[in-house]
Amino acid sequence: DGGITQSPKYLFRKEGQNVTLSCEQNLNHDAMYWYRQDPGQGLRLIYYSQIVNDFQKGDIAEGYSVSREKKESFPLTVTSAQKNPTAFYLCASSIDAGTETQYFGPGTRLLVL
Amino acid sequence: QKEVEQDPGPLSVPEGAIVSLNCTYSNSAFQYFMWYRQYSRKGPELLMYTYSSGNKEDGRFTAQVDKSSKYISLFIRDSQPSDSATYLCAMSETGANSKLTFGKGITLSVRP
């Protein structure tokens, strides 16, 4: 059963702490994306990766970091430099970077303690 | 002017109503247009996908694109309570490295 999984479903971060959100896909897609969704706002692109070992900053990359060591995995780290991290984080993938159709995971809700 | 504007809502309709959801955009280079449906606390799911101008129908859903007016619509016929969700429009330019630009989404509630 192909799809995108994200874990955990809920994540709590303390002040000054780095946290990592997991995103895995078994769709054999080349491109993967991380978005942030805030209430009343559309999805904003944080980082994207077109291929393994390569990634680019999106519109709101400050305070975040990513890696793409495997095709199926694209973890997102929310660093302590991100001063307003409370949001719903969505991972997506597409067949390749030139394909417009993106498929989304179930999301991770990050809350600050 | 934001690149993609979507009516903020929320929108509440009785069961069986015809629903019209709309987005306008400013970037004339957009060629691909999508509608995503997002249930509460879930990830968005692709509902409709259209290239360039024209209509596309899938069951109770019709997507319409008018590039001359930079306006896209999603029509839902015979709306059901299960259609209650947030609807996001998204669009992109053509070619490699094209990124999706999303509207803010509109929350629809269909009353039984």
PDB file of C-alpha atoms in Angstrom:
ATOM      1  CA  ASP A   1       0.000   0.000   0.000  1.00  0.00           C
ATOM      2  CA  GLY A   2       1.885   3.058  -1.286  1.00  0.00           C
ATOM      3  CA  GLY A   3       1.874   6.410   0.446  1.00  0.00           C
ATOM      4  CA  ILE A   4       3.573   8.998   2.585  1.00  0.00           C
ATOM      5  CA  THR A   5       3.960   8.590   6.319  1.00  0.00           C
ATOM      6  CA  GLN A   6       4.851  11.270   8.822  1.00  0.00           C
ATOM      7  CA  SER A   7       5.759  10.819  12.443  1.00  0.00           C
ATOM      8  CA  PRO A   8       5.057  11.678  15.099  1.00  0.00           C
ATOM      9  CA  LYS A   9       1.480  12.908  14.777  1.00  0.00           C
ATOM     10  CA  TYR A  10       2.048  15.382  17.629  1.00  0.00           C
ATOM     11  CA  LEU A  11       5.380  16.771  18.801  1.00  0.00           C
ATOM     12  CA  PHE A  12       6.200  19.026  21.712  1.00  0.00           C
ATOM     13  CA  ARG A  13       9.246  21.251  21.735  1.00  0.00           C
ATOM     14  CA  LYS A  14      10.862  22.952  24.683  1.00  0.00           C
ATOM     15  CA  GLU A  15      12.620  26.298  24.429  1.00  0.00           C
ATOM     16  CA  GLY A  16      16.041  26.005  22.825  1.00  0.00           C
ATOM     17  CA  GLN A  17      15.457  22.463  21.644  1.00  0.00           C
ATOM     18  CA  ASN A  18      15.926  21.074  18.140  1.00  0.00           C
ATOM     19  CA  VAL A  19      13.299  18.590  17.010  1.00  0.00           C
ATOM     20  CA  THR A  20      13.167  16.369  13.934  1.00  0.00           C
ATOM     21  CA  LEU A  21      10.040  15.461  11.978  1.00  0.00           C
ATOM     22  CA  SER A  22      10.088  12.279   9.961  1.00  0.00           C
ATOM     23  CA  CYS A  23       8.763  11.860   6.412  1.00  0.00           C
ATOM     24  CA  GLU A  24       8.928   8.569   4.494  1.00  0.00           C
ATOM     25  CA  GLN A  25       7.450   7.652   1.120  1.00  0.00           C
ATOM     26  CA  ASN A  26       7.259   4.358  -0.741  1.00  0.00           C
ATOM     27  CA  LEU A  27       5.904   5.839  -3.979  1.00  0.00           C
ATOM     28  CA  ASN A  28       9.353   5.845  -5.619  1.00  0.00           C
ATOM     29  CA  HIS A  29       8.997   9.614  -6.103  1.00  0.00           C
ATOM     30  CA  ASP A  30      12.112  11.663  -6.803  1.00  0.00           C
ATOM     31  CA  ALA A  31      10.889  14.994  -5.425  1.00  0.00           C
ATOM     32  CA  MET A  32       9.899  15.708  -1.818  1.00  0.00           C
ATOM     33  CA  TYR A  33       8.678  18.849  -0.092  1.00  0.00           C
ATOM     34  CA  TRP A  34       8.074  20.298   3.349  1.00  0.00           C
ATOM     35  CA  TYR A  35       5.309  22.818   3.979  1.00  0.00           C
ATOM     36  CA  ARG A  36       4.148  24.706   7.013  1.00  0.00           C
ATOM     37  CA  GLN A  37       0.443  25.455   7.535  1.00  0.00           C
ATOM     38  CA  ASP A  38      -0.791  28.073  10.008  1.00  0.00           C
ATOM     39  CA  PRO A  39      -4.460  28.828  10.767  1.00  0.00           C
ATOM     40  CA  GLY A  40      -5.951  31.076   8.103  1.00  0.00           C
ATOM     41  CA  GLN A  41      -2.850  30.804   5.940  1.00  0.00           C
ATOM     42  CA  GLY A  42      -2.093  28.745   2.904  1.00  0.00           C
ATOM     43  CA  LEU A  43       0.691  26.229   2.721  1.00  0.00           C
ATOM     44  CA  ARG A  44       4.143  27.806   2.723  1.00  0.00           C
ATOM     45  CA  LEU A  45       7.126  25.954   1.288  1.00  0.00           C
ATOM     46  CA  ILE A  46      10.026  25.396   3.679  1.00  0.00           C
ATOM     47  CA  TYR A  47      12.414  23.168   1.706  1.00  0.00           C
ATOM     48  CA  TYR A  48      12.244  20.888  -1.291  1.00  0.00           C
ATOM     49  CA  SER A  49      14.439  18.187  -2.770  1.00  0.00           C
ATOM     50  CA  GLN A  50      14.463  17.148  -6.394  1.00  0.00           C
ATOM     51  CA  ILE A  51      16.834  14.233  -5.983  1.00  0.00           C
ATOM     52  CA  VAL A  52      18.865  12.405  -3.372  1.00  0.00           C
ATOM     53  CA  ASN A  53      21.648  14.459  -1.758  1.00  0.00           C
ATOM     54  CA  ASP A  54      20.221  17.699  -3.134  1.00  0.00           C
ATOM     55  CA  PHE A  55      17.762  20.187  -1.649  1.00  0.00           C
ATOM     56  CA  GLN A  56      16.788  23.854  -2.019  1.00  0.00           C
ATOM     57  CA  LYS A  57      15.354  26.476   0.288  1.00  0.00           C
ATOM     58  CA  GLY A  58      11.733  27.393  -0.114  1.00  0.00           C
ATOM     59  CA  ASP A  59      10.032  30.614   0.899  1.00  0.00           C
ATOM     60  CA  ILE A  60      10.466  30.265   4.683  1.00  0.00           C
ATOM     61  CA  ALA A  61      13.625  28.177   5.247  1.00  0.00           C
ATOM     62  CA  GLU A  62      15.067  30.209   8.132  1.00  0.00           C
ATOM     63  CA  GLY A  63      15.213  28.175  11.337  1.00  0.00           C
ATOM     64  CA  TYR A  64      14.814  24.843   9.554  1.00  0.00           C
ATOM     65  CA  SER A  65      17.196  22.255   8.102  1.00  0.00           C
ATOM     66  CA  VAL A  66      16.731  19.098   6.018  1.00  0.00           C
ATOM     67  CA  SER A  67      18.675  16.167   4.641  1.00  0.00           C
ATOM     68  CA  ARG A  68      18.018  13.774   1.753  1.00  0.00           C
ATOM     69  CA  GLU A  69      20.326  10.812   2.157  1.00  0.00           C
ATOM     70  CA  LYS A  70      17.805   8.282   0.872  1.00  0.00           C
ATOM     71  CA  LYS A  71      15.201   8.583  -1.871  1.00  0.00           C
ATOM     72  CA  GLU A  72      12.380   7.565   0.435  1.00  0.00           C
ATOM     73  CA  SER A  73      13.253   9.803   3.387  1.00  0.00           C
ATOM     74  CA  PHE A  74      13.265  13.591   3.854  1.00  0.00           C
ATOM     75  CA  PRO A  75      13.472  14.548   7.562  1.00  0.00           C
ATOM     76  CA  LEU A  76      12.938  18.132   8.692  1.00  0.00           C
ATOM     77  CA  THR A  77      14.692  19.579  11.732  1.00  0.00           C
ATOM     78  CA  VAL A  78      13.111  22.566  13.456  1.00  0.00           C
ATOM     79  CA  THR A  79      16.004  24.329  15.136  1.00  0.00           C
ATOM     80  CA  SER A  80      16.032  26.621  18.152  1.00  0.00           C
ATOM     81  CA  ALA A  81      16.521  29.500  15.696  1.00  0.00           C
ATOM     82  CA  GLN A  82      12.894  29.096  14.594  1.00  0.00           C
ATOM     83  CA  LYS A  83      11.179  31.432  17.050  1.00  0.00           C
ATOM     84  CA  ASN A  84       7.600  30.613  16.128  1.00  0.00           C
ATOM     85  CA  PRO A  85       7.537  26.888  15.369  1.00  0.00           C
ATOM     86  CA  THR A  86       3.975  26.090  16.428  1.00  0.00           C
ATOM     87  CA  ALA A  87       2.255  24.930  13.216  1.00  0.00           C
ATOM     88  CA  PHE A  88       1.019  21.952  11.216  1.00  0.00           C
ATOM     89  CA  TYR A  89       3.864  20.527   9.130  1.00  0.00           C
ATOM     90  CA  LEU A  90       3.097  18.693   5.907  1.00  0.00           C
ATOM     91  CA  CYS A  91       5.400  16.565   3.800  1.00  0.00           C
ATOM     92  CA  ALA A  92       4.620  15.946   0.136  1.00  0.00           C
ATOM     93  CA  SER A  93       6.152  14.150  -2.813  1.00  0.00           C
ATOM     94  CA  SER A  94       5.840  14.137  -6.581  1.00  0.00           C
ATOM     95  CA  ILE A  95       7.156  11.843  -9.298  1.00  0.00           C
ATOM     96  CA  ASP A  96       9.772  14.437 -10.184  1.00  0.00           C
ATOM     97  CA  ALA A  97      10.354  18.154  -9.789  1.00  0.00           C
ATOM     98  CA  GLY A  98       8.716  18.886 -13.137  1.00  0.00           C
ATOM     99  CA  THR A  99       5.490  17.154 -12.139  1.00  0.00           C
ATOM    100  CA  GLU A 100       2.957  19.486 -10.673  1.00  0.00           C
ATOM    101  CA  THR A 101       0.841  16.918  -8.837  1.00  0.00           C
ATOM    102  CA  GLN A 102       1.976  16.557  -5.241  1.00  0.00           C
ATOM    103  CA  TYR A 103       0.743  13.980  -2.762  1.00  0.00           C
ATOM    104  CA  PHE A 104       0.666  14.807   0.924  1.00  0.00           C
ATOM    105  CA  GLY A 105       1.291  12.942   4.133  1.00  0.00           C
ATOM    106  CA  PRO A 106      -1.015  13.139   7.175  1.00  0.00           C
ATOM    107  CA  GLY A 107       0.987  15.920   8.858  1.00  0.00           C
ATOM    108  CA  THR A 108       2.720  16.537  12.183  1.00  0.00           C
ATOM    109  CA  ARG A 109       1.405  19.108  14.631  1.00  0.00           C
ATOM    110  CA  LEU A 110       4.259  20.825  16.504  1.00  0.00           C
ATOM    111  CA  LEU A 111       3.523  22.582  19.757  1.00  0.00           C
ATOM    112  CA  VAL A 112       5.852  24.589  21.971  1.00  0.00           C
ATOM    113  CA  LEU A 113       5.864  23.936  25.727  1.00  0.00           C
TER     114      LEU A 113
ATOM    115  CA  GLN B   1      -1.716  41.856  -4.505  1.00  0.00           C
ATOM    116  CA  LYS B   2      -1.039  38.295  -3.374  1.00  0.00           C
ATOM    117  CA  GLU B   3      -0.240  35.803  -6.094  1.00  0.00           C
ATOM    118  CA  VAL B   4      -3.280  33.655  -5.314  1.00  0.00           C
ATOM    119  CA  GLU B   5      -6.409  34.954  -3.623  1.00  0.00           C
ATOM    120  CA  GLN B   6      -9.128  32.706  -2.281  1.00  0.00           C
ATOM    121  CA  ASP B   7     -12.386  33.712  -0.613  1.00  0.00           C
ATOM    122  CA  PRO B   8     -11.719  33.333   3.140  1.00  0.00           C
ATOM    123  CA  GLY B   9     -15.080  31.894   4.148  1.00  0.00           C
ATOM    124  CA  PRO B  10     -16.206  29.983   6.101  1.00  0.00           C
ATOM    125  CA  LEU B  11     -19.060  28.776   3.959  1.00  0.00           C
ATOM    126  CA  SER B  12     -22.106  26.919   5.268  1.00  0.00           C
ATOM    127  CA  VAL B  13     -24.707  25.361   2.941  1.00  0.00           C
ATOM    128  CA  PRO B  14     -27.592  22.894   3.324  1.00  0.00           C
ATOM    129  CA  GLU B  15     -27.234  19.349   2.065  1.00  0.00           C
ATOM    130  CA  GLY B  16     -27.990  19.086  -1.641  1.00  0.00           C
ATOM    131  CA  ALA B  17     -26.894  22.642  -2.467  1.00  0.00           C
ATOM    132  CA  ILE B  18     -24.584  23.533  -5.335  1.00  0.00           C
ATOM    133  CA  VAL B  19     -21.353  24.973  -4.006  1.00  0.00           C
ATOM    134  CA  SER B  20     -19.061  27.326  -5.899  1.00  0.00           C
ATOM    135  CA  LEU B  21     -15.503  27.873  -4.650  1.00  0.00           C
ATOM    136  CA  ASN B  22     -13.254  30.383  -6.377  1.00  0.00           C
ATOM    137  CA  CYS B  23      -9.666  31.591  -6.635  1.00  0.00           C
ATOM    138  CA  THR B  24      -8.108  34.448  -8.537  1.00  0.00           C
ATOM    139  CA  TYR B  25      -4.455  34.804  -9.390  1.00  0.00           C
ATOM    140  CA  SER B  26      -2.083  37.401 -10.774  1.00  0.00           C
ATOM    141  CA  ASN B  27       0.695  35.338 -12.378  1.00  0.00           C
ATOM    142  CA  SER B  28      -0.164  34.821 -16.041  1.00  0.00           C
ATOM    143  CA  ALA B  29       2.530  32.114 -16.269  1.00  0.00           C
ATOM    144  CA  PHE B  30       0.435  29.672 -14.210  1.00  0.00           C
ATOM    145  CA  GLN B  31      -0.563  26.739 -16.406  1.00  0.00           C
ATOM    146  CA  TYR B  32      -1.510  23.980 -13.983  1.00  0.00           C
ATOM    147  CA  PHE B  33      -4.401  24.305 -11.576  1.00  0.00           C
ATOM    148  CA  MET B  34      -5.365  22.024  -8.751  1.00  0.00           C
ATOM    149  CA  TRP B  35      -7.935  21.726  -6.029  1.00  0.00           C
ATOM    150  CA  TYR B  36      -7.069  19.933  -2.810  1.00  0.00           C
ATOM    151  CA  ARG B  37      -9.502  18.850  -0.101  1.00  0.00           C
ATOM    152  CA  GLN B  38      -8.289  18.804   3.491  1.00  0.00           C
ATOM    153  CA  TYR B  39     -10.251  17.257   6.322  1.00  0.00           C
ATOM    154  CA  SER B  40      -9.616  18.536   9.834  1.00  0.00           C
ATOM    155  CA  ARG B  41      -6.163  17.557  11.158  1.00  0.00           C
ATOM    156  CA  LYS B  42      -5.350  15.611   7.983  1.00  0.00           C
ATOM    157  CA  GLY B  43      -3.087  16.182   5.004  1.00  0.00           C
ATOM    158  CA  PRO B  44      -4.560  17.647   1.787  1.00  0.00           C
ATOM    159  CA  GLU B  45      -5.699  15.186  -0.872  1.00  0.00           C
ATOM    160  CA  LEU B  46      -5.736  15.999  -4.574  1.00  0.00           C
ATOM    161  CA  LEU B  47      -9.293  16.433  -5.795  1.00  0.00           C
ATOM    162  CA  MET B  48      -9.030  17.919  -9.270  1.00  0.00           C
ATOM    163  CA  TYR B  49      -6.197  18.727 -11.673  1.00  0.00           C
ATOM    164  CA  THR B  50      -6.535  20.877 -14.783  1.00  0.00           C
ATOM    165  CA  TYR B  51      -4.097  22.061 -17.390  1.00  0.00           C
ATOM    166  CA  SER B  52      -4.684  25.480 -18.982  1.00  0.00           C
ATOM    167  CA  SER B  53      -8.216  26.746 -19.636  1.00  0.00           C
ATOM    168  CA  GLY B  54     -11.382  24.700 -19.778  1.00  0.00           C
ATOM    169  CA  ASN B  55     -13.601  22.480 -17.676  1.00  0.00           C
ATOM    170  CA  LYS B  56     -13.023  19.107 -16.099  1.00  0.00           C
ATOM    171  CA  GLU B  57     -15.707  16.999 -14.499  1.00  0.00           C
ATOM    172  CA  ASP B  58     -15.361  14.116 -12.045  1.00  0.00           C
ATOM    173  CA  GLY B  59     -18.586  12.873 -10.534  1.00  0.00           C
ATOM    174  CA  ARG B  60     -20.171  15.663  -8.506  1.00  0.00           C
ATOM    175  CA  PHE B  61     -17.110  17.893  -8.936  1.00  0.00           C
ATOM    176  CA  THR B  62     -16.361  20.279 -11.813  1.00  0.00           C
ATOM    177  CA  ALA B  63     -13.206  22.356 -12.077  1.00  0.00           C
ATOM    178  CA  GLN B  64     -13.250  25.387 -14.327  1.00  0.00           C
ATOM    179  CA  VAL B  65     -10.309  27.529 -15.433  1.00  0.00           C
ATOM    180  CA  ASP B  66     -10.590  30.891 -17.175  1.00  0.00           C
ATOM    181  CA  LYS B  67      -7.059  32.037 -17.915  1.00  0.00           C
ATOM    182  CA  SER B  68      -8.191  35.231 -19.618  1.00  0.00           C
ATOM    183  CA  SER B  69      -9.778  36.363 -16.349  1.00  0.00           C
ATOM    184  CA  LYS B  70      -7.182  34.608 -14.149  1.00  0.00           C
ATOM    185  CA  TYR B  71      -9.998  32.880 -12.322  1.00  0.00           C
ATOM    186  CA  ILE B  72     -10.579  29.266 -11.334  1.00  0.00           C
ATOM    187  CA  SER B  73     -13.611  27.625  -9.779  1.00  0.00           C
ATOM    188  CA  LEU B  74     -14.628  24.345  -8.197  1.00  0.00           C
ATOM    189  CA  PHE B  75     -18.305  23.404  -8.320  1.00  0.00           C
ATOM    190  CA  ILE B  76     -19.771  20.728  -6.070  1.00  0.00           C
ATOM    191  CA  ARG B  77     -23.209  19.435  -7.048  1.00  0.00           C
ATOM    192  CA  ASP B  78     -25.598  17.753  -4.614  1.00  0.00           C
ATOM    193  CA  SER B  79     -23.318  18.602  -1.709  1.00  0.00           C
ATOM    194  CA  GLN B  80     -23.096  16.069   1.124  1.00  0.00           C
ATOM    195  CA  PRO B  81     -22.096  16.397   4.785  1.00  0.00           C
ATOM    196  CA  SER B  82     -19.001  14.347   3.883  1.00  0.00           C
ATOM    197  CA  ASP B  83     -17.921  17.257   1.665  1.00  0.00           C
ATOM    198  CA  SER B  84     -17.381  19.344   4.807  1.00  0.00           C
ATOM    199  CA  ALA B  85     -13.678  20.187   4.677  1.00  0.00           C
ATOM    200  CA  THR B  86     -11.222  22.917   3.772  1.00  0.00           C
ATOM    201  CA  TYR B  87     -10.660  23.372   0.044  1.00  0.00           C
ATOM    202  CA  LEU B  88      -7.349  24.725  -1.194  1.00  0.00           C
ATOM    203  CA  CYS B  89      -6.620  25.906  -4.699  1.00  0.00           C
ATOM    204  CA  ALA B  90      -3.068  25.524  -5.977  1.00  0.00           C
ATOM    205  CA  MET B  91      -1.322  26.412  -9.189  1.00  0.00           C
ATOM    206  CA  SER B  92       2.073  26.289 -10.839  1.00  0.00           C
ATOM    207  CA  GLU B  93       4.017  27.389 -13.863  1.00  0.00           C
ATOM    208  CA  THR B  94       5.193  24.871 -16.396  1.00  0.00           C
ATOM    209  CA  GLY B  95       8.573  23.184 -16.548  1.00  0.00           C
ATOM    210  CA  ALA B  96      11.097  21.760 -14.140  1.00  0.00           C
ATOM    211  CA  ASN B  97      11.468  23.305 -10.714  1.00  0.00           C
ATOM    212  CA  SER B  98       7.931  24.616 -10.849  1.00  0.00           C
ATOM    213  CA  LYS B  99       6.557  25.102  -7.367  1.00  0.00           C
ATOM    214  CA  LEU B 100       2.982  25.073  -6.201  1.00  0.00           C
ATOM    215  CA  THR B 101       1.454  28.312  -4.962  1.00  0.00           C
ATOM    216  CA  PHE B 102      -1.526  27.766  -2.683  1.00  0.00           C
ATOM    217  CA  GLY B 103      -4.534  29.848  -1.779  1.00  0.00           C
ATOM    218  CA  LYS B 104      -5.308  30.189   1.929  1.00  0.00           C
ATOM    219  CA  GLY B 105      -8.189  27.736   1.749  1.00  0.00           C
ATOM    220  CA  ILE B 106     -11.898  28.004   2.440  1.00  0.00           C
ATOM    221  CA  THR B 107     -13.721  25.894   5.028  1.00  0.00           C
ATOM    222  CA  LEU B 108     -16.993  24.425   3.804  1.00  0.00           C
ATOM    223  CA  SER B 109     -19.662  23.047   6.098  1.00  0.00           C
ATOM    224  CA  VAL B 110     -22.592  21.104   4.612  1.00  0.00           C
ATOM    225  CA  ARG B 111     -25.521  20.950   7.033  1.00  0.00           C
ATOM    226  CA  PRO B 112     -27.642  17.750   7.038  1.00  0.00           C
TER     227      PRO B 112
END
